[in-house]
Coordinates of C-alpha atoms (C1' of nucleotides) in Angstrom, one line a residue:
Chain A
M489 CA -15.4 12.0 6.9
T490 CA -16.4 11.5 10.6
R491 CA -15.6 14.6 12.5
R492 CA -14.4 13.9 16.1
T493 CA -15.6 15.9 19.0
A494 CA -13.8 14.0 21.7
G495 CA -10.7 11.9 22.0
P496 CA -7.0 12.7 21.8
L497 CA -6.1 16.2 20.8
Y498 CA -3.8 15.2 18.1
Q499 CA -6.6 13.1 16.4
R500 CA -8.8 16.0 16.4
I501 CA -6.2 18.2 14.9
A502 CA -5.5 15.6 12.3
D503 CA -9.3 15.4 11.5
D504 CA -9.2 19.1 11.1
L505 CA -6.3 19.0 8.6
R506 CA -8.1 16.1 6.7
A507 CA -11.3 18.1 6.5
R508 CA -9.4 21.1 5.2
I509 CA -7.8 18.9 2.5
Q510 CA -11.0 17.2 1.5
D511 CA -13.1 20.4 1.2
G512 CA -10.5 22.1 -0.9
S513 CA -9.4 24.9 1.4
L514 CA -6.1 23.1 1.3
P515 CA -5.8 22.0 -2.3
P516 CA -3.1 19.7 -3.6
G517 CA 0.3 21.5 -3.4
A518 CA -0.8 23.9 -0.8
K519 CA 1.4 24.7 2.2
L520 CA 0.1 23.7 5.6
P521 CA 0.2 26.2 8.4
T522 CA 3.5 25.9 10.3
E523 CA 3.6 23.7 13.3
L524 CA 4.0 26.7 15.5
A525 CA 0.9 28.3 13.9
L526 CA -1.1 25.1 14.5
A527 CA 0.0 24.9 18.0
K528 CA -1.3 28.4 18.8
E529 CA -4.4 27.8 16.8
H530 CA -5.3 24.7 18.8
G531 CA -3.7 25.8 22.1
V532 CA -1.4 22.8 22.4
T533 CA 2.3 22.4 22.3
R534 CA 4.4 21.8 19.1
A535 CA 4.9 18.1 20.1
T536 CA 1.2 17.4 20.0
V537 CA 0.8 19.2 16.7
R538 CA 3.7 17.0 15.3
Q539 CA 1.7 13.9 16.3
A540 CA -1.2 15.2 14.2
V541 CA 1.0 16.0 11.3
Q542 CA 2.8 12.7 11.4
L543 CA -0.6 11.0 11.2
V544 CA -1.7 12.7 8.0
V545 CA 1.9 12.2 6.6
N546 CA 1.7 8.5 7.2
E547 CA -1.8 8.4 5.6
G548 CA 0.0 9.8 2.4
L549 CA -2.1 13.0 2.4
V550 CA 0.8 15.4 3.3
V551 CA 4.5 15.5 2.5
A552 CA 7.3 17.1 4.4
D553 CA 9.5 19.3 2.3
R554 CA 12.1 20.3 4.8
P555 CA 12.7 23.1 5.9
R556 CA 10.1 24.7 3.7
G557 CA 7.1 23.2 5.3
H558 CA 4.5 20.6 5.0
F559 CA 2.4 20.4 1.7
V560 CA -0.6 18.6 0.5
R561 CA 0.5 15.8 -1.7
K562 CA -0.2 15.9 -5.4
I563 CA -0.9 12.5 -6.9
E564 CA -0.4 11.8 -10.6
R565 CA -0.5 8.1 -11.6
I566 CA 0.6 6.5 -14.9
T567 CA -1.2 3.6 -16.2
Y568 CA 0.7 0.3 -15.9
R569 CA -0.6 -2.5 -18.1
P570 CA 1.1 -5.9 -17.5
Q571 CA -0.6 -7.3 -20.5
E572 CA 1.0 -4.8 -22.8
E573 CA 4.3 -6.6 -22.7
W574 CA 2.8 -8.9 -25.3
R575 CA 1.7 -6.2 -27.6
E576 CA 3.0 -6.3 -31.1
R577 CA 6.2 -4.0 -31.3
P578 CA 7.4 -2.1 -34.4
D579 CA 9.7 -4.0 -36.6
F580 CA 12.8 -2.0 -35.7
P581 CA 12.2 -0.4 -32.3
E582 CA 14.9 1.8 -30.9
L583 CA 13.7 1.9 -27.4
D584 CA 12.2 -0.7 -25.1
Q585 CA 8.5 -0.7 -24.4
F586 CA 8.4 1.3 -21.3
M587 CA 10.4 4.1 -22.8
D588 CA 8.5 3.8 -26.0
E589 CA 5.1 4.3 -24.4
Q590 CA 6.1 7.2 -22.3
V591 CA 7.8 9.1 -25.2
E592 CA 4.4 8.8 -26.9
L593 CA 2.9 10.5 -24.0
G594 CA 5.4 13.4 -24.1
R595 CA 7.4 12.4 -21.0
D596 CA 11.1 12.1 -20.8
P597 CA 12.0 8.5 -19.8
H598 CA 15.3 6.9 -19.2
Q599 CA 16.5 3.8 -17.3
T600 CA 19.6 2.3 -15.8
I601 CA 20.4 -1.4 -16.5
A602 CA 22.6 -3.7 -14.6
V603 CA 23.1 -7.4 -15.2
E604 CA 24.1 -9.8 -12.5
L605 CA 24.6 -13.4 -11.8
T606 CA 23.4 -14.7 -8.6
A607 CA 21.8 -17.5 -6.7
A608 CA 18.0 -17.3 -7.1
P609 CA 16.2 -15.7 -4.2
P610 CA 13.7 -18.1 -2.6
D611 CA 10.6 -16.5 -4.2
V612 CA 12.2 -16.6 -7.6
A613 CA 13.6 -20.1 -7.2
A614 CA 10.1 -21.4 -6.2
R615 CA 8.5 -19.9 -9.2
L616 CA 11.2 -21.0 -11.7
G617 CA 11.2 -24.5 -10.2
L618 CA 14.9 -24.2 -9.3
D619 CA 16.5 -25.9 -6.3
S620 CA 18.5 -24.0 -3.7
I621 CA 21.7 -23.8 -5.8
G622 CA 20.0 -22.5 -9.0
T623 CA 21.9 -19.8 -10.7
V624 CA 20.0 -17.0 -12.4
V625 CA 20.7 -14.0 -14.5
V626 CA 19.2 -10.9 -13.2
R627 CA 18.5 -7.7 -15.3
R628 CA 18.0 -4.9 -12.9
R629 CA 16.4 -1.8 -14.2
V630 CA 15.4 1.5 -12.5
R631 CA 13.1 3.5 -14.7
Y632 CA 12.9 7.3 -14.5
L633 CA 10.4 9.8 -15.8
D634 CA 11.4 13.4 -16.1
G635 CA 14.2 12.6 -13.8
V636 CA 12.2 11.0 -11.0
P637 CA 12.5 7.3 -10.3
F638 CA 9.4 5.5 -11.1
N639 CA 9.7 1.9 -10.6
T640 CA 12.2 -1.0 -10.6
N641 CA 12.1 -3.9 -12.7
D642 CA 14.2 -7.0 -12.0
S643 CA 13.9 -9.8 -14.5
Y644 CA 15.3 -13.3 -13.5
Y645 CA 16.3 -15.9 -16.1
P646 CA 17.7 -19.4 -15.6
L647 CA 21.4 -19.1 -16.5
D648 CA 21.5 -22.2 -18.8
L649 CA 18.8 -20.7 -20.8
V650 CA 20.1 -17.2 -21.5
E651 CA 23.9 -17.8 -21.3
G652 CA 25.7 -16.0 -24.1
S653 CA 22.7 -14.2 -25.3
E654 CA 21.8 -10.5 -25.6
I655 CA 19.9 -10.7 -22.3
M656 CA 23.2 -10.8 -20.5
L657 CA 24.3 -7.4 -21.9
P658 CA 23.5 -4.3 -19.9
A659 CA 21.8 -2.5 -22.7
D660 CA 18.3 -1.8 -24.0
I661 CA 16.9 -4.6 -26.1
G662 CA 14.6 -2.9 -28.6
R663 CA 12.7 -5.9 -29.6
G664 CA 12.2 -7.0 -26.1
A665 CA 13.7 -9.7 -23.9
N666 CA 10.7 -11.9 -24.5
Q667 CA 11.5 -11.9 -28.1
V668 CA 15.0 -12.9 -27.4
L669 CA 13.8 -15.8 -25.2
A670 CA 11.5 -16.9 -28.1
E671 CA 14.5 -16.9 -30.4
L672 CA 16.3 -19.1 -27.8
G673 CA 13.4 -21.6 -28.1
A674 CA 11.5 -20.5 -25.1
E675 CA 8.5 -18.7 -26.3
Q676 CA 6.1 -17.8 -23.6
T677 CA 2.5 -18.6 -24.1
H678 CA 1.0 -17.7 -20.7
A679 CA 1.9 -15.9 -17.5
V680 CA 0.7 -15.6 -13.9
D681 CA 0.7 -12.1 -12.4
E682 CA 0.8 -11.8 -8.6
I683 CA 0.3 -8.4 -6.9
E684 CA 1.2 -8.0 -3.3
I685 CA 0.6 -4.7 -1.4
R686 CA 2.8 -3.5 1.4
M687 CA 4.9 -0.7 2.8
P688 CA 8.3 -0.4 1.1
S689 CA 11.5 -1.7 2.8
P690 CA 13.9 1.2 3.7
D691 CA 16.0 0.1 0.7
E692 CA 13.2 0.3 -1.6
A693 CA 12.1 3.6 -0.2
E694 CA 15.6 5.0 -0.8
R695 CA 16.0 3.6 -4.2
L696 CA 12.7 4.9 -5.5
E697 CA 12.8 8.2 -3.4
I698 CA 9.5 7.2 -1.7
G699 CA 8.3 9.4 1.2
L700 CA 6.5 8.3 4.2
G701 CA 2.9 7.2 3.7
V702 CA 3.5 5.8 0.2
P703 CA 2.8 2.0 -0.1
V704 CA 4.1 -0.1 -3.0
A705 CA 2.8 -2.9 -5.1
M706 CA 5.2 -5.8 -5.7
H707 CA 4.1 -7.2 -9.1
R708 CA 5.6 -10.6 -9.9
A709 CA 5.1 -12.0 -13.3
T710 CA 6.0 -15.6 -14.2
G711 CA 6.1 -16.6 -17.9
Y712 CA 5.6 -20.2 -19.1
T713 CA 6.3 -21.9 -22.4
A714 CA 3.5 -23.9 -24.1
D715 CA 4.6 -27.1 -22.3
G716 CA 4.4 -25.4 -18.9
R717 CA 7.9 -24.7 -18.2
P718 CA 8.6 -21.3 -16.3
V719 CA 11.3 -19.5 -18.1
R720 CA 11.2 -16.0 -16.5
V721 CA 10.2 -14.3 -13.3
V722 CA 10.0 -10.4 -13.2
R723 CA 9.7 -8.5 -9.9
N724 CA 8.3 -5.0 -10.4
V725 CA 8.2 -2.6 -7.5
L726 CA 5.5 0.1 -8.2
P727 CA 5.2 3.1 -5.8
G728 CA 1.5 3.5 -5.2
D729 CA 1.3 7.2 -5.7
R730 CA 2.6 6.9 -9.2
H731 CA 0.9 4.0 -10.7
L732 CA -2.5 2.6 -11.6
I733 CA -2.5 -1.1 -12.5
V734 CA -4.8 -2.1 -15.3
F735 CA -5.9 -5.4 -16.6
E736 CA -8.5 -6.2 -19.2
R737 CA -10.2 -9.5 -19.6
S738 CA -12.6 -11.2 -21.9
R739 CA -14.9 -14.0 -21.1
G740 CA -13.1 -16.3 -23.6
R741 CA -12.1 -19.8 -22.6
D742 CA -8.3 -19.1 -22.5
S743 CA -8.3 -16.0 -20.3
T744 CA -10.5 -17.2 -17.5
T745 CA -9.4 -20.5 -16.1
P746 CA -5.9 -21.7 -17.2
S747 CA -6.0 -23.8 -14.1
S748 CA -2.4 -25.2 -14.2
N749 CA 0.9 -23.7 -13.1
A750 CA -0.7 -21.4 -10.7
H751 CA 1.3 -19.7 -8.0
P752 CA 1.3 -19.9 -5.1
Chain B
M352 CA 19.4 -4.6 5.0
T353 CA 21.8 -1.7 5.2
R354 CA 23.0 -1.3 8.9
R355 CA 23.3 2.4 10.0
T356 CA 26.4 3.4 12.0
A357 CA 25.5 7.1 12.1
G358 CA 22.4 9.3 11.8
P359 CA 19.5 9.8 14.2
L360 CA 19.4 7.6 17.2
Y361 CA 15.8 6.4 16.5
Q362 CA 16.7 5.4 13.0
R363 CA 19.5 3.2 14.4
I364 CA 17.2 1.7 17.0
A365 CA 14.7 1.0 14.2
D366 CA 17.4 -0.6 12.2
D367 CA 18.2 -2.8 15.0
L368 CA 14.6 -3.9 15.4
R369 CA 14.3 -4.6 11.7
A370 CA 17.5 -6.6 11.8
R371 CA 16.2 -8.7 14.7
I372 CA 13.0 -9.3 12.9
Q373 CA 14.7 -10.2 9.6
D374 CA 17.3 -12.6 11.1
G375 CA 14.7 -14.5 13.1
S376 CA 15.6 -13.6 16.6
L377 CA 12.2 -11.8 16.7
P378 CA 10.0 -14.2 14.7
P379 CA 6.4 -13.4 13.7
G380 CA 4.2 -13.1 16.8
A381 CA 7.1 -12.4 19.1
K382 CA 6.8 -9.8 21.7
L383 CA 9.2 -6.8 21.4
P384 CA 11.1 -5.6 24.5
T385 CA 9.2 -3.0 26.4
E386 CA 9.8 0.6 25.5
L387 CA 11.5 1.0 28.8
A388 CA 13.8 -1.9 28.2
L389 CA 14.8 -0.6 24.8
A390 CA 15.4 2.8 26.3
K391 CA 17.8 1.4 28.8
E392 CA 19.4 -0.8 26.3
H393 CA 20.2 2.0 24.0
G394 CA 20.7 4.7 26.6
V395 CA 18.0 7.0 25.4
T396 CA 14.7 8.3 26.8
R397 CA 11.4 6.5 26.1
A398 CA 10.4 9.3 23.7
T399 CA 13.3 8.4 21.4
V400 CA 12.5 4.7 21.6
R401 CA 8.8 5.6 20.7
Q402 CA 10.0 7.3 17.5
A403 CA 11.9 4.1 16.5
V404 CA 8.9 1.9 17.3
Q405 CA 6.5 4.2 15.4
L406 CA 8.7 3.8 12.4
V407 CA 8.5 0.0 12.3
V408 CA 4.8 0.1 13.1
N409 CA 4.2 2.4 10.1
E410 CA 6.3 0.0 8.0
G411 CA 3.9 -2.7 8.9
L412 CA 6.5 -4.8 10.6
V413 CA 5.1 -4.4 14.1
V414 CA 1.7 -4.1 15.6
A415 CA 0.8 -2.5 19.0
D416 CA -1.5 -4.6 21.1
R417 CA -2.2 -2.4 24.0
P418 CA -1.4 -2.6 26.8
R419 CA 0.3 -6.0 26.3
G420 CA 3.1 -4.6 24.2
H421 CA 4.4 -4.5 20.7
F422 CA 4.4 -7.7 18.6
V423 CA 6.0 -8.7 15.2
R424 CA 3.3 -8.8 12.6
K425 CA 2.1 -12.2 11.3
I426 CA 1.1 -12.0 7.8
E427 CA -1.3 -14.5 6.1
R428 CA -2.7 -13.7 2.7
I429 CA -5.6 -15.2 0.8
T430 CA -5.5 -15.4 -2.9
Y431 CA -7.8 -13.1 -4.6
R432 CA -8.5 -13.8 -8.3
P433 CA -10.6 -11.3 -10.1
Q434 CA -11.0 -13.5 -13.0
E435 CA -12.7 -16.3 -11.0
E436 CA -15.9 -14.4 -10.9
W437 CA -16.4 -15.8 -14.4
R438 CA -15.8 -19.3 -13.4
E439 CA -18.5 -21.9 -14.0
R440 CA -20.6 -22.2 -10.9
P441 CA -22.4 -25.4 -9.6
D442 CA -26.0 -25.6 -11.0
F443 CA -27.6 -25.1 -7.5
P444 CA -25.1 -23.1 -5.4
E445 CA -26.1 -22.2 -1.9
L446 CA -23.5 -19.7 -1.1
D447 CA -22.0 -17.0 -3.2
Q448 CA -18.6 -17.3 -4.7
F449 CA -16.4 -15.8 -2.1
M450 CA -18.1 -17.8 0.7
D451 CA -17.9 -20.9 -1.4
E452 CA -14.2 -20.8 -2.1
Q453 CA -13.4 -20.2 1.5
V454 CA -15.5 -23.0 2.8
E455 CA -13.6 -25.2 0.5
L456 CA -10.4 -24.0 2.3
G457 CA -11.8 -24.8 5.6
R458 CA -12.4 -21.3 6.8
D459 CA -15.5 -19.8 8.3
P460 CA -16.8 -17.1 6.1
H461 CA -19.8 -14.8 6.5
Q462 CA -20.9 -11.5 5.0
T463 CA -23.2 -8.6 5.6
I464 CA -25.2 -7.2 2.7
A465 CA -26.9 -3.8 2.5
V466 CA -28.6 -2.5 -0.5
E467 CA -28.9 1.3 -1.1
L468 CA -30.1 3.7 -3.8
T469 CA -27.9 6.7 -4.4
A470 CA -26.6 9.2 -6.8
A471 CA -23.5 7.6 -8.5
P472 CA -20.2 8.7 -7.0
P473 CA -18.0 10.5 -9.6
D474 CA -15.7 7.6 -10.2
V475 CA -18.6 5.2 -10.7
A476 CA -20.5 7.7 -12.8
A477 CA -17.6 8.1 -15.1
R478 CA -17.1 4.5 -15.6
L479 CA -20.8 3.7 -16.1
G480 CA -21.2 6.7 -18.5
L481 CA -23.8 8.3 -16.3
D482 CA -24.3 12.0 -15.9
S483 CA -24.2 13.7 -12.6
I484 CA -27.8 12.9 -11.7
G485 CA -27.6 9.2 -12.5
T486 CA -29.1 7.0 -9.8
V487 CA -27.5 3.7 -9.0
V488 CA -28.2 0.7 -6.9
V489 CA -25.4 -0.2 -4.6
R490 CA -24.9 -3.7 -3.0
R491 CA -22.5 -3.2 -0.1
R492 CA -20.9 -6.2 1.3
V493 CA -18.4 -6.7 4.1
R494 CA -16.8 -10.1 4.1
Y495 CA -15.4 -11.8 7.2
L496 CA -13.2 -14.8 7.6
D497 CA -13.2 -16.5 11.0
G498 CA -14.8 -13.3 12.5
V499 CA -12.2 -10.9 11.1
P500 CA -13.3 -8.4 8.4
F501 CA -11.4 -9.2 5.3
N502 CA -12.6 -6.9 2.5
T503 CA -15.5 -4.7 1.3
N504 CA -17.2 -5.2 -2.0
D505 CA -19.5 -2.4 -3.3
S506 CA -21.2 -3.2 -6.5
Y507 CA -23.0 -0.4 -8.5
Y508 CA -25.6 -1.0 -11.1
P509 CA -27.6 1.6 -13.1
L510 CA -31.1 1.7 -11.4
D511 CA -33.1 1.3 -14.6
L512 CA -31.3 -1.9 -15.4
V513 CA -31.8 -3.9 -12.2
E514 CA -35.0 -2.3 -10.8
G515 CA -37.4 -4.9 -9.4
S516 CA -34.7 -7.7 -9.7
E517 CA -33.0 -10.0 -7.2
I518 CA -30.1 -7.6 -7.1
M519 CA -32.0 -5.2 -5.0
L520 CA -32.7 -7.6 -2.2
P521 CA -30.1 -7.7 0.6
A522 CA -29.5 -11.4 0.5
D523 CA -27.0 -13.8 -1.0
I524 CA -27.4 -14.6 -4.7
G525 CA -26.2 -18.1 -5.1
R526 CA -25.9 -18.0 -8.9
G527 CA -24.2 -14.7 -8.8
A528 CA -25.3 -11.2 -9.5
N529 CA -23.6 -11.5 -13.0
Q530 CA -26.0 -14.3 -13.8
V531 CA -28.9 -12.2 -12.8
L532 CA -27.6 -9.4 -15.0
A533 CA -27.4 -11.8 -17.9
E534 CA -31.0 -12.9 -17.3
L535 CA -31.9 -9.2 -17.5
G536 CA -30.4 -9.0 -21.0
A537 CA -27.1 -7.6 -20.0
E538 CA -24.6 -10.3 -20.2
Q539 CA -21.1 -9.2 -19.7
T540 CA -18.4 -10.2 -22.2
H541 CA -15.4 -8.2 -21.0
A542 CA -14.2 -6.2 -18.1
V543 CA -11.5 -3.8 -17.1
D544 CA -9.8 -4.2 -13.7
E545 CA -8.0 -1.3 -12.1
I546 CA -5.9 -1.4 -9.0
E547 CA -5.0 1.6 -7.1
I548 CA -2.5 1.3 -4.1
R549 CA -2.9 3.7 -1.2
M550 CA -3.2 4.1 2.5
P551 CA -6.7 3.6 3.8
S552 CA -8.9 6.5 4.8
P553 CA -9.8 6.6 8.5
D554 CA -13.3 5.3 7.7
E555 CA -11.9 2.3 5.8
A556 CA -9.4 1.6 8.5
E557 CA -12.2 1.4 11.0
R558 CA -14.6 -0.6 8.9
L559 CA -11.9 -3.2 8.1
E560 CA -10.0 -3.0 11.5
I561 CA -6.8 -2.1 9.8
G562 CA -3.9 -1.2 12.0
L563 CA -1.2 1.4 11.2
G564 CA 1.2 0.5 8.4
V565 CA -1.2 -1.5 6.4
P566 CA -2.0 -0.2 2.9
V567 CA -5.0 -1.2 0.8
A568 CA -5.7 -2.0 -2.8
M569 CA -8.7 -0.4 -4.3
H570 CA -9.8 -2.8 -7.0
R571 CA -12.4 -1.4 -9.5
A572 CA -13.9 -3.8 -12.0
T573 CA -16.1 -2.4 -14.8
G574 CA -18.1 -5.0 -16.7
Y575 CA -19.2 -4.5 -20.3
T576 CA -21.8 -6.1 -22.6
A577 CA -20.9 -7.4 -26.0
D578 CA -21.9 -4.0 -27.5
G579 CA -19.6 -2.1 -25.2
R580 CA -22.1 -0.9 -22.7
P581 CA -20.9 -0.7 -19.1
V582 CA -23.5 -2.4 -16.8
R583 CA -21.6 -2.7 -13.5
V584 CA -18.9 -1.3 -11.5
V585 CA -17.4 -3.1 -8.4
R586 CA -15.3 -1.3 -5.9
N587 CA -13.3 -3.8 -3.7
V588 CA -11.2 -2.6 -0.8
L589 CA -8.5 -5.2 0.0
P590 CA -6.2 -4.8 3.0
G591 CA -2.7 -5.5 1.8
D592 CA -1.7 -7.7 4.7
R593 CA -4.5 -10.2 4.0
H594 CA -4.6 -10.4 0.2
L595 CA -2.6 -11.5 -2.8
I596 CA -4.1 -10.4 -6.1
V597 CA -3.6 -13.0 -8.9
F598 CA -4.3 -12.8 -12.6
E599 CA -3.5 -15.4 -15.2
R600 CA -3.1 -14.5 -18.9
S601 CA -2.6 -16.3 -22.1
R602 CA -1.1 -14.9 -25.3
G603 CA -4.4 -15.3 -27.1
R604 CA -5.8 -12.6 -29.2
D605 CA -8.7 -11.8 -26.9
S606 CA -6.9 -11.6 -23.7
T607 CA -4.1 -9.2 -24.7
T608 CA -5.4 -6.1 -26.4
P609 CA -9.1 -5.5 -26.2
S610 CA -8.3 -1.9 -27.0
S611 CA -11.8 -0.3 -26.5
N612 CA -13.6 0.8 -23.5
A613 CA -10.5 1.2 -21.4
H614 CA -10.6 3.3 -18.3
P615 CA -9.2 5.8 -17.6
Chain C
dC776 C1' 20.1 35.5 8.9
dA777 C1' 15.3 34.1 10.0
dG778 C1' 12.2 30.5 9.9
dT779 C1' 11.2 25.9 9.2
dG780 C1' 10.9 21.2 10.5
dG781 C1' 14.0 17.2 12.7
dT782 C1' 15.7 15.3 16.9
dC783 C1' 16.1 14.6 21.8
dT784 C1' 15.6 15.1 26.9
dA785 C1' 12.9 15.0 31.4
dG786 C1' 8.9 14.4 33.3
dA787 C1' 3.9 13.7 34.2
dC788 C1' -0.6 11.4 34.2
dC789 C1' -4.0 8.2 32.0
dA790 C1' -6.4 3.7 30.5
dC791 C1' -6.2 -0.7 30.0
dT792 C1' -5.1 -5.8 30.9
dC793 C1' -3.3 -9.4 33.4
dG794 C1' -2.2 -12.1 37.4
Chain D
dG198 C1' -1.7 -3.6 42.0
dA199 C1' 2.0 -3.7 38.6
dG200 C1' 3.2 -3.0 34.2
dT201 C1' 2.3 -1.6 29.6
dG202 C1' 1.8 1.7 25.9
dG203 C1' -0.9 6.4 24.9
dT204 C1' -1.0 11.2 25.5
dC205 C1' 0.8 15.7 26.6
dT206 C1' 3.8 19.5 28.4
dA207 C1' 8.1 22.4 28.4
dG208 C1' 12.1 23.3 26.8
dA209 C1' 16.5 22.8 24.1
dC210 C1' 19.6 22.5 20.0
dC211 C1' 20.4 21.3 15.2
dA212 C1' 20.4 21.4 9.8
dC213 C1' 18.9 23.2 6.0
dT214 C1' 16.7 26.6 2.7
dG215 C1' 15.7 30.9 1.1
dT216 C1' 16.3 36.0 1.1

DNA sequence: CAGTGGTCTAGACCACTCG
DNA sequence: GAGTGGTCTAGACCACTGT
């Protein structure tokens, strides 16, 4: 942490706040001094203090809880393992995988499911190899943990592949949508995971109750059958303050250089 | 894009800017109207316009290029494949892998290398299984593409493992540090990749020339030998506007559930 | 009701780049 | 030298929360 001794006033005030957070005198969850108090302390107007506070808010260090005050952000991440979707499931699971794992950890998960028929958005169409009029089935899920929205999970399937199947029903699929796909003759043997880091759109921020200063990961997974046909695209939006993405890899032949069907 | 018809003025102005960016009337690279022009257009003061502009800047949609004006951000990402570090390399490579791949793509890469001996930072110590006084060798690299800093790559090795080896020299290792480790009797057979999404610290922002509104991914890779001993931790800081992280996976036994040595 | 942050105005001066 | 955004002041009113 480089301490500034010159430069704009608001930067110096922000430096001071960061230092207090880092050295523990303002621990996670602590309430910051009020804007008025900071103004008096530094001999500036409230407007200048607000610039400083805005800065640390946009860095994700501090959250505004209006009108109680500003507080040091508490961060608690769950581990998100894209590879686990291919883990063996119990023979008669009652919940889907996300729910299942979280219950094991003593959390209270639930999710909303909506199914929709639309034209494939461009990124999905490109990965599914569909032309511009390709119709897809989308399963949109919002997942909650202890009442807080945690991530969104939108799965896209070519309509002709899943028409009439369980995938089109807005309900949990205990054995997993991938299992249903396999039963439909489209078993997936490999997948490509893409992770894009950016700030959320206003829509995403609202849907996931994301505050300022929290970026998201857009995780896209494209699943392929043995003959290289893409049969599924999943778009996950993961708020950065609530997720740690984990992959494991071995030096085996099949997990290093699959070489084909790579996107983009 | 939900258009607002009520609410704070600056939000409405920001909505208007977003809409113009999304519908193409302000394409990537285009110059926004000046703050004064926007103020007149919307019948508000410059301070209010600045709030609106700050918002879209912090969303990463717009960059300030002072004092020329504000411009719509152009985003161009390179593909970053953690698994590729285990790709077969040419017998007599002259450059390291990052450089090599980028030259193939017609870019001009270079990197700075500094080697340092320090106590292991807590996150590294935890992953290497070292106690609080464990000493490590750090190879710090900053990688540039066409003169722009692209990412940082700090590799940590237990001192007793690499002492006296090529790893301690601040120069490119054509055949790769992993190959050197193997020659030292510490061949890695599997690894855990962790990806954390957050806003950059002021230090990181400066080192990587990151503007407001650009989050980073912290990618940590921990490499293990066949007997499960961690021998290397790499910390990569990847600015979100310049990277797309890609993994590929097969449904084979070894790439799905390695189960042991997982962090955290 | 008091205290907090959120929004907005009106104005001032500065540093830097470009023509 | 004109024009841009960056910084800062002084003041006002509002909406919401907790007591």
